Amino acid sequence: MGVQIEAMDGGRLRLSGDVETIFDLPASAVTDGFSFAFSDGTLLRGHHDIGSGRCHFTLAAEGAAIVRIVREGRHDRAQIEWKVEWMTLACGSKTLCPIHAKPHDDGRQLVLDIEAREAA
């Protein structure tokens, strides 16, 4: 089924599909941005434009899911079409970026470096 993320006024996000909830984002997410990481490898970043009040999404890392981002009114809506086993939200200056990103691209972002180890 997947997940749909709709930005709402007041720094809120509505999730529907495999996950049904409404997030009230903390102030740090509104001023510094936020990121959703999904089990398929997708990394979606969000940013609020304080001047216009608009929230927009960008695809930072492409995973197995089909991701569509469209504008609905002032805000963006993201559709992640893949079975979601887990997802995580990071807000503010501690958000994630893909491992291949260059450090100077955005100094506020931490590198997402996931390593798998097998027992000998």
PDB file of C-alpha atoms in Angstrom:
ATOM      1  CA  MET A   1       0.000   0.000   0.000  1.00  0.00           C
ATOM      2  CA  GLY A   2       2.630   2.584   1.002  1.00  0.00           C
ATOM      3  CA  VAL A   3       2.440   5.919   2.762  1.00  0.00           C
ATOM      4  CA  GLN A   4       1.191   9.337   1.766  1.00  0.00           C
ATOM      5  CA  ILE A   5       2.640  12.382   3.570  1.00  0.00           C
ATOM      6  CA  GLU A   6       0.702  15.626   3.345  1.00  0.00           C
ATOM      7  CA  ALA A   7       2.116  18.877   4.675  1.00  0.00           C
ATOM      8  CA  MET A   8      -0.424  20.984   6.553  1.00  0.00           C
ATOM      9  CA  ASP A   9      -0.492  24.517   7.918  1.00  0.00           C
ATOM     10  CA  GLY A  10       1.022  25.077  11.360  1.00  0.00           C
ATOM     11  CA  GLY A  11       4.023  22.758  10.923  1.00  0.00           C
ATOM     12  CA  ARG A  12       1.956  19.580  10.823  1.00  0.00           C
ATOM     13  CA  LEU A  13       2.176  16.466   8.655  1.00  0.00           C
ATOM     14  CA  ARG A  14      -0.617  13.972   7.956  1.00  0.00           C
ATOM     15  CA  LEU A  15       0.434  10.402   7.195  1.00  0.00           C
ATOM     16  CA  SER A  16      -2.014   7.953   5.669  1.00  0.00           C
ATOM     17  CA  GLY A  17      -1.826   4.461   4.175  1.00  0.00           C
ATOM     18  CA  ASP A  18       0.290   1.879   6.018  1.00  0.00           C
ATOM     19  CA  VAL A  19       0.728   4.497   8.767  1.00  0.00           C
ATOM     20  CA  GLU A  20      -2.147   6.717   9.944  1.00  0.00           C
ATOM     21  CA  THR A  21      -1.174   9.678  12.129  1.00  0.00           C
ATOM     22  CA  ILE A  22      -0.716  13.433  12.319  1.00  0.00           C
ATOM     23  CA  PHE A  23       2.663  14.843  13.412  1.00  0.00           C
ATOM     24  CA  ASP A  24       3.068  18.229  15.037  1.00  0.00           C
ATOM     25  CA  LEU A  25       6.634  19.037  14.020  1.00  0.00           C
ATOM     26  CA  PRO A  26       8.891  20.686  16.608  1.00  0.00           C
ATOM     27  CA  ALA A  27      10.129  24.222  15.933  1.00  0.00           C
ATOM     28  CA  SER A  28      13.563  22.900  14.910  1.00  0.00           C
ATOM     29  CA  ALA A  29      11.960  20.916  12.065  1.00  0.00           C
ATOM     30  CA  VAL A  30      10.172  24.020  10.802  1.00  0.00           C
ATOM     31  CA  THR A  31      13.319  26.178  10.873  1.00  0.00           C
ATOM     32  CA  ASP A  32      16.000  23.576   9.990  1.00  0.00           C
ATOM     33  CA  GLY A  33      14.090  20.905   8.055  1.00  0.00           C
ATOM     34  CA  PHE A  34      13.332  17.242   8.598  1.00  0.00           C
ATOM     35  CA  SER A  35      13.922  13.856   6.967  1.00  0.00           C
ATOM     36  CA  PHE A  36      11.968  10.617   6.635  1.00  0.00           C
ATOM     37  CA  ALA A  37      14.000   7.432   6.107  1.00  0.00           C
ATOM     38  CA  PHE A  38      12.106   4.348   4.893  1.00  0.00           C
ATOM     39  CA  SER A  39      12.911   0.641   5.082  1.00  0.00           C
ATOM     40  CA  ASP A  40      13.300   0.385   1.276  1.00  0.00           C
ATOM     41  CA  GLY A  41      16.185   2.883   1.280  1.00  0.00           C
ATOM     42  CA  THR A  42      14.192   6.001   0.389  1.00  0.00           C
ATOM     43  CA  LEU A  43      15.217   9.245   2.083  1.00  0.00           C
ATOM     44  CA  LEU A  44      12.732  12.117   1.808  1.00  0.00           C
ATOM     45  CA  ARG A  45      13.663  15.582   3.044  1.00  0.00           C
ATOM     46  CA  GLY A  46      11.225  18.327   3.966  1.00  0.00           C
ATOM     47  CA  HIS A  47      11.690  22.041   4.361  1.00  0.00           C
ATOM     48  CA  HIS A  48       9.385  24.892   5.380  1.00  0.00           C
ATOM     49  CA  ASP A  49       9.780  28.189   3.566  1.00  0.00           C
ATOM     50  CA  ILE A  50       9.152  30.580   6.447  1.00  0.00           C
ATOM     51  CA  GLY A  51       8.414  33.524   4.121  1.00  0.00           C
ATOM     52  CA  SER A  52       5.707  31.818   2.069  1.00  0.00           C
ATOM     53  CA  GLY A  53       4.574  29.342   4.716  1.00  0.00           C
ATOM     54  CA  ARG A  54       4.951  26.572   2.129  1.00  0.00           C
ATOM     55  CA  CYS A  55       6.308  23.129   2.976  1.00  0.00           C
ATOM     56  CA  HIS A  56       8.076  21.235   0.224  1.00  0.00           C
ATOM     57  CA  PHE A  57       9.649  17.785  -0.113  1.00  0.00           C
ATOM     58  CA  THR A  58      12.675  16.558  -2.050  1.00  0.00           C
ATOM     59  CA  LEU A  59      13.873  13.040  -2.732  1.00  0.00           C
ATOM     60  CA  ALA A  60      17.373  12.881  -1.199  1.00  0.00           C
ATOM     61  CA  ALA A  61      18.016   9.160  -1.820  1.00  0.00           C
ATOM     62  CA  GLU A  62      16.107   6.851  -4.112  1.00  0.00           C
ATOM     63  CA  GLY A  63      15.159   3.460  -2.710  1.00  0.00           C
ATOM     64  CA  ALA A  64      13.011   0.657  -4.124  1.00  0.00           C
ATOM     65  CA  ALA A  65       9.779   2.645  -3.696  1.00  0.00           C
ATOM     66  CA  ILE A  66       8.118   4.706  -6.382  1.00  0.00           C
ATOM     67  CA  VAL A  67       7.991   8.244  -4.989  1.00  0.00           C
ATOM     68  CA  ARG A  68       5.743  10.992  -6.332  1.00  0.00           C
ATOM     69  CA  ILE A  69       5.860  14.545  -5.007  1.00  0.00           C
ATOM     70  CA  VAL A  70       3.095  16.955  -6.045  1.00  0.00           C
ATOM     71  CA  ARG A  71       1.982  20.370  -4.858  1.00  0.00           C
ATOM     72  CA  GLU A  72      -1.480  20.559  -3.327  1.00  0.00           C
ATOM     73  CA  GLY A  73      -2.413  24.166  -2.620  1.00  0.00           C
ATOM     74  CA  ARG A  74       0.551  25.774  -0.843  1.00  0.00           C
ATOM     75  CA  HIS A  75       2.102  22.513   0.336  1.00  0.00           C
ATOM     76  CA  ASP A  76       3.591  19.367  -1.161  1.00  0.00           C
ATOM     77  CA  ARG A  77       2.250  15.840  -0.870  1.00  0.00           C
ATOM     78  CA  ALA A  78       4.554  12.827  -1.161  1.00  0.00           C
ATOM     79  CA  GLN A  79       3.347   9.357  -2.106  1.00  0.00           C
ATOM     80  CA  ILE A  80       5.705   6.490  -1.267  1.00  0.00           C
ATOM     81  CA  GLU A  81       4.469   3.374  -3.060  1.00  0.00           C
ATOM     82  CA  TRP A  82       6.067   0.374  -1.384  1.00  0.00           C
ATOM     83  CA  LYS A  83       5.298  -1.780   1.640  1.00  0.00           C
ATOM     84  CA  VAL A  84       6.680   0.127   4.619  1.00  0.00           C
ATOM     85  CA  GLU A  85       8.273  -2.140   7.210  1.00  0.00           C
ATOM     86  CA  TRP A  86       9.658   0.785   9.197  1.00  0.00           C
ATOM     87  CA  MET A  87      10.207   4.496   8.859  1.00  0.00           C
ATOM     88  CA  THR A  88      11.880   7.112  10.984  1.00  0.00           C
ATOM     89  CA  LEU A  89      11.613  10.885  11.237  1.00  0.00           C
ATOM     90  CA  ALA A  90      14.563  13.097  12.174  1.00  0.00           C
ATOM     91  CA  CYS A  91      14.020  16.800  12.821  1.00  0.00           C
ATOM     92  CA  GLY A  92      16.147  19.905  12.934  1.00  0.00           C
ATOM     93  CA  SER A  93      19.905  20.096  12.757  1.00  0.00           C
ATOM     94  CA  LYS A  94      20.265  16.343  13.358  1.00  0.00           C
ATOM     95  CA  THR A  95      18.593  15.197  10.134  1.00  0.00           C
ATOM     96  CA  LEU A  96      20.045  12.683   7.696  1.00  0.00           C
ATOM     97  CA  CYS A  97      21.617  12.852   4.257  1.00  0.00           C
ATOM     98  CA  PRO A  98      22.726  10.126   1.851  1.00  0.00           C
ATOM     99  CA  ILE A  99      26.212   8.676   2.332  1.00  0.00           C
ATOM    100  CA  HIS A 100      27.290   9.904  -1.122  1.00  0.00           C
ATOM    101  CA  ALA A 101      26.469  13.549  -0.242  1.00  0.00           C
ATOM    102  CA  LYS A 102      29.405  15.895   0.052  1.00  0.00           C
ATOM    103  CA  PRO A 103      29.865  17.492   3.506  1.00  0.00           C
ATOM    104  CA  HIS A 104      29.800  21.000   2.033  1.00  0.00           C
ATOM    105  CA  ASP A 105      26.355  20.384   0.419  1.00  0.00           C
ATOM    106  CA  ASP A 106      24.551  21.086   3.683  1.00  0.00           C
ATOM    107  CA  GLY A 107      26.554  21.464   6.884  1.00  0.00           C
ATOM    108  CA  ARG A 108      23.471  20.907   9.035  1.00  0.00           C
ATOM    109  CA  GLN A 109      23.054  17.310   7.892  1.00  0.00           C
ATOM    110  CA  LEU A 110      24.545  14.138   9.343  1.00  0.00           C
ATOM    111  CA  VAL A 111      25.704  11.358   7.046  1.00  0.00           C
ATOM    112  CA  LEU A 112      23.568   8.217   7.050  1.00  0.00           C
ATOM    113  CA  ASP A 113      26.135   5.417   7.018  1.00  0.00           C
ATOM    114  CA  ILE A 114      24.497   2.019   7.533  1.00  0.00           C
ATOM    115  CA  GLU A 115      26.814  -0.977   7.587  1.00  0.00           C
ATOM    116  CA  ALA A 116      25.820  -4.639   7.691  1.00  0.00           C
ATOM    117  CA  ARG A 117      28.092  -7.110   9.461  1.00  0.00           C
ATOM    118  CA  GLU A 118      27.885 -10.882   9.338  1.00  0.00           C
ATOM    119  CA  ALA A 119      28.989 -13.178  12.132  1.00  0.00           C
ATOM    120  CA  ALA A 120      32.059 -15.249  11.262  1.00  0.00           C
TER     121      ALA A 120
END
